[in-house]
């Protein structure tokens, strides 16, 4: 950031007294601007007719990853709960009516300052339609999932966990909670910086 959100003076990075990492500090009014991770909330909307299970995915109409498929998800807003955010994003992106179940996955993505969470959900009807942030909304059987065209690693890992748990239910297992840290891949030793 460049300017103070309190008084619009330029800010500079410095470590405040008693702190241990650089923050954007205003030299005019003294405001310290803390920046913390953002929460991304989404759902895994499922339609299961007599064991013929389908998962609802959205094709993104916006950057990043325009044209790639994702579970409905987006940034949590102030003054809402995680479940409210997951339902709202599913309505906004997929026009889908869902019943939310328990939290299924939590994925840390520290290098982009995000935490992604997905809830299991049941589609209540098939009246879904693409919202303004989606090009297309479509149900996929497990073998139809477009793995090479999934927008984000958090989504592909969540889908993989979900399909593994779903398949294991035949043995009497049930869905369990999954967590994972997605770390930035280390740059190759022989790679040349772009600038
Ligand atoms: Zn200021």
Short mmCIF file of C-alpha atoms and ligand atoms in Angstrom, two decimals:
data_model
loop_
_atom_site.label_atom_id
_atom_site.label_comp_id
_atom_site.label_asym_id
_atom_site.label_seq_id
_atom_site.Cartn_x
_atom_site.Cartn_y
_atom_site.Cartn_z
CA UNK A 1 0.00 0.00 0.00
CA UNK A 2 1.11 3.56 -0.62
CA UNK A 3 -1.10 5.87 1.41
CA UNK A 4 -2.49 5.94 4.93
CA UNK A 5 -6.14 4.85 5.14
CA UNK A 6 -6.64 7.31 8.02
CA UNK A 7 -5.05 10.54 6.72
CA UNK A 8 -3.90 9.79 3.14
CA UNK A 9 -0.24 10.56 3.91
CA UNK A 10 2.35 8.28 2.27
CA UNK A 11 3.18 5.22 4.38
CA UNK A 12 6.49 3.39 4.76
CA UNK A 13 7.41 -0.11 5.87
CA UNK A 14 8.91 -0.25 9.35
CA UNK A 15 8.78 -2.54 12.37
CA UNK A 16 6.61 -0.93 15.08
CA UNK A 17 7.89 -0.95 18.67
CA UNK A 18 7.04 -4.29 20.27
CA UNK A 19 6.33 -5.92 16.91
CA UNK A 20 8.55 -8.34 15.02
CA UNK A 21 7.78 -7.76 11.34
CA UNK A 22 7.48 -4.81 8.94
CA UNK A 23 4.12 -3.01 8.71
CA UNK A 24 2.95 -0.07 6.65
CA UNK A 25 3.24 2.79 9.16
CA UNK A 26 2.07 6.38 8.65
CA UNK A 27 4.67 8.94 9.70
CA UNK A 28 1.97 11.62 9.90
CA UNK A 29 -0.70 10.13 12.19
CA UNK A 30 1.10 7.00 13.40
CA UNK A 31 -1.51 4.56 12.08
CA UNK A 32 -0.20 1.01 11.67
CA UNK A 33 -1.80 -0.90 8.80
CA UNK A 34 -1.90 -4.61 9.63
CA UNK A 35 -2.40 -6.93 6.67
CA UNK A 36 -3.69 -10.42 7.41
CA UNK A 37 -4.75 -13.43 5.35
CA UNK A 38 -8.07 -13.46 3.52
CA UNK A 39 -10.60 -16.25 3.88
CA UNK A 40 -12.02 -17.91 0.77
CA UNK A 41 -15.24 -19.87 1.40
CA UNK A 42 -16.92 -22.31 -0.89
CA UNK A 43 -19.07 -25.41 -1.16
CA UNK A 44 -19.02 -28.84 -2.78
CA UNK A 45 -22.57 -29.00 -4.19
CA UNK A 46 -23.60 -32.59 -4.82
CA UNK A 47 -26.61 -34.13 -6.56
CA UNK A 48 -26.94 -37.82 -5.77
CA UNK A 49 -29.81 -39.65 -7.45
CA UNK A 50 -29.74 -43.30 -6.36
CA UNK A 51 -25.96 -43.39 -6.08
CA UNK A 52 -25.40 -41.59 -9.39
CA UNK A 53 -23.38 -38.78 -7.84
CA UNK A 54 -22.62 -35.47 -9.61
CA UNK A 55 -20.66 -32.43 -8.43
CA UNK A 56 -21.54 -28.91 -9.55
CA UNK A 57 -18.64 -26.88 -10.98
CA UNK A 58 -18.48 -23.33 -12.36
CA UNK A 59 -16.43 -22.18 -15.34
CA UNK A 60 -14.85 -18.88 -14.37
CA UNK A 61 -15.82 -15.74 -16.30
CA UNK A 62 -13.26 -13.62 -14.43
CA UNK A 63 -9.54 -13.50 -13.83
CA UNK A 64 -7.58 -15.11 -12.38
CA UNK A 65 -7.98 -18.42 -14.22
CA UNK A 66 -10.66 -17.24 -16.67
CA UNK A 67 -12.20 -20.23 -18.47
CA UNK A 68 -11.09 -22.78 -15.86
CA UNK A 69 -13.43 -24.81 -13.66
CA UNK A 70 -13.87 -24.29 -9.93
CA UNK A 71 -16.10 -25.16 -7.04
CA UNK A 72 -18.24 -22.13 -6.17
CA UNK A 73 -16.13 -20.06 -3.75
CA UNK A 74 -15.05 -16.54 -3.02
CA UNK A 75 -13.83 -14.06 -0.46
CA UNK A 76 -15.68 -13.93 2.84
CA UNK A 77 -17.25 -10.53 3.58
CA UNK A 78 -17.27 -8.62 6.83
CA UNK A 79 -20.33 -9.24 9.02
CA UNK A 80 -20.96 -12.75 7.77
CA UNK A 81 -20.17 -16.22 9.05
CA UNK A 82 -18.24 -18.89 7.16
CA UNK A 83 -21.43 -20.81 6.39
CA UNK A 84 -23.20 -17.67 5.19
CA UNK A 85 -20.24 -16.92 2.92
CA UNK A 86 -20.20 -20.44 1.45
CA UNK A 87 -23.93 -20.32 0.71
CA UNK A 88 -23.77 -16.76 -0.69
CA UNK A 89 -20.91 -17.61 -3.06
CA UNK A 90 -22.76 -20.71 -4.26
CA UNK A 91 -25.85 -18.63 -4.98
CA UNK A 92 -23.88 -15.82 -6.67
CA UNK A 93 -21.71 -18.00 -8.89
CA UNK A 94 -23.96 -20.97 -9.58
CA UNK A 95 -27.49 -19.79 -8.75
CA UNK A 96 -27.74 -23.03 -6.80
CA UNK A 97 -30.03 -23.81 -3.89
CA UNK A 98 -28.06 -25.87 -1.41
CA UNK A 99 -28.24 -27.36 2.03
CA UNK A 100 -24.87 -26.95 3.69
CA UNK A 101 -23.31 -29.78 5.70
CA UNK A 102 -20.10 -29.89 7.74
CA UNK A 103 -16.79 -28.26 6.91
CA UNK A 104 -14.88 -30.64 4.62
CA UNK A 105 -11.53 -29.06 3.80
CA UNK A 106 -9.25 -26.28 5.02
CA UNK A 107 -6.27 -25.38 2.85
CA UNK A 108 -3.61 -22.83 3.76
CA UNK A 109 -2.05 -20.96 0.84
CA UNK A 110 0.45 -18.81 2.74
CA UNK A 111 2.30 -17.33 -0.24
CA UNK A 112 -0.90 -15.67 -1.51
CA UNK A 113 -2.08 -14.82 2.02
CA UNK A 114 -5.23 -16.92 1.83
CA UNK A 115 -7.03 -19.70 3.69
CA UNK A 116 -9.58 -21.67 1.66
CA UNK A 117 -12.44 -23.63 3.24
CA UNK A 118 -15.05 -25.82 1.57
CA UNK A 119 -18.27 -27.21 3.05
CA UNK A 120 -20.04 -30.30 1.80
CA UNK A 121 -23.44 -29.43 0.37
CA UNK A 122 -26.50 -31.03 -1.18
CA UNK A 123 -28.20 -29.49 -4.19
CA UNK A 124 -31.87 -29.06 -3.32
CA UNK A 125 -32.98 -28.82 -6.95
CA UNK A 126 -31.51 -28.56 -10.43
CA UNK A 127 -32.49 -24.93 -11.05
CA UNK A 128 -28.90 -23.71 -11.06
CA UNK A 129 -27.66 -21.12 -13.55
CA UNK A 130 -24.42 -19.26 -14.18
CA UNK A 131 -24.01 -16.02 -12.26
CA UNK A 132 -22.12 -13.03 -13.66
CA UNK A 133 -18.78 -14.48 -12.52
CA UNK A 134 -19.38 -17.79 -14.31
CA UNK A 135 -19.41 -18.64 -18.03
CA UNK A 136 -21.14 -21.95 -17.41
CA UNK A 137 -22.31 -24.13 -14.53
CA UNK A 138 -22.42 -27.87 -15.00
CA UNK A 139 -22.68 -31.14 -13.07
CA UNK A 140 -19.87 -33.66 -13.42
CA UNK A 141 -19.80 -37.36 -12.60
CA UNK A 142 -16.54 -38.38 -10.86
CA UNK A 143 -15.00 -39.70 -14.10
CA UNK A 144 -15.92 -36.48 -15.96
CA UNK A 145 -14.07 -34.04 -13.68
CA UNK A 146 -11.88 -31.87 -15.97
CA UNK A 147 -8.71 -32.32 -13.90
CA UNK A 148 -6.48 -30.49 -16.38
CA UNK A 149 -8.77 -27.46 -16.37
CA UNK A 150 -9.33 -26.94 -12.64
CA UNK A 151 -8.67 -23.31 -11.69
CA UNK A 152 -6.94 -23.70 -8.33
CA UNK A 153 -4.95 -26.33 -6.43
CA UNK A 154 -7.22 -25.88 -3.40
CA UNK A 155 -10.16 -26.98 -5.57
CA UNK A 156 -8.43 -29.97 -7.18
CA UNK A 157 -7.20 -31.23 -3.79
CA UNK A 158 -10.65 -30.77 -2.27
CA UNK A 159 -12.27 -32.66 -5.16
CA UNK A 160 -9.71 -35.44 -4.83
CA UNK A 161 -10.29 -35.75 -1.07
CA UNK A 162 -14.03 -35.70 -1.65
CA UNK A 163 -14.03 -38.43 -4.30
CA UNK A 164 -11.76 -40.62 -2.15
CA UNK A 165 -14.10 -40.30 0.83
CA UNK A 166 -17.14 -40.80 -1.37
CA UNK A 167 -15.71 -44.02 -2.81
CA UNK A 168 -14.70 -45.27 0.66
CA UNK A 169 -18.27 -44.97 1.91
CA UNK A 170 -19.00 -48.39 0.38
CA UNK A 171 -16.77 -49.82 3.15
CA UNK A 172 -18.81 -48.04 5.81
CA UNK A 173 -16.42 -45.10 6.04
CA UNK A 174 -17.77 -41.59 6.03
CA UNK A 175 -16.64 -38.13 5.00
CA UNK A 176 -13.91 -36.71 7.19
CA UNK A 177 -12.24 -33.35 7.56
CA UNK A 178 -9.15 -32.70 5.43
CA UNK A 179 -6.48 -30.06 5.85
CA UNK A 180 -3.48 -29.25 3.73
CA UNK A 181 -0.80 -26.61 3.26
CA UNK A 182 -0.15 -25.62 -0.35
CA UNK A 183 3.32 -24.12 -0.46
CA UNK A 184 4.84 -22.13 -3.27
CA UNK A 185 7.11 -24.39 -5.30
CA UNK A 186 10.77 -23.50 -4.87
CA UNK A 187 12.24 -21.77 -7.97
CA UNK A 188 14.45 -24.02 -10.06
CA UNK A 189 18.16 -23.45 -9.58
CA UNK A 190 18.71 -22.89 -13.29
CA UNK A 191 15.74 -20.58 -13.81
CA UNK A 192 16.39 -17.01 -14.88
CA UNK A 193 14.41 -14.22 -13.19
CA UNK A 194 12.04 -12.45 -15.58
CA UNK A 195 13.38 -9.03 -14.72
ZN1 LIG B 1 -1.93 8.63 8.64
#
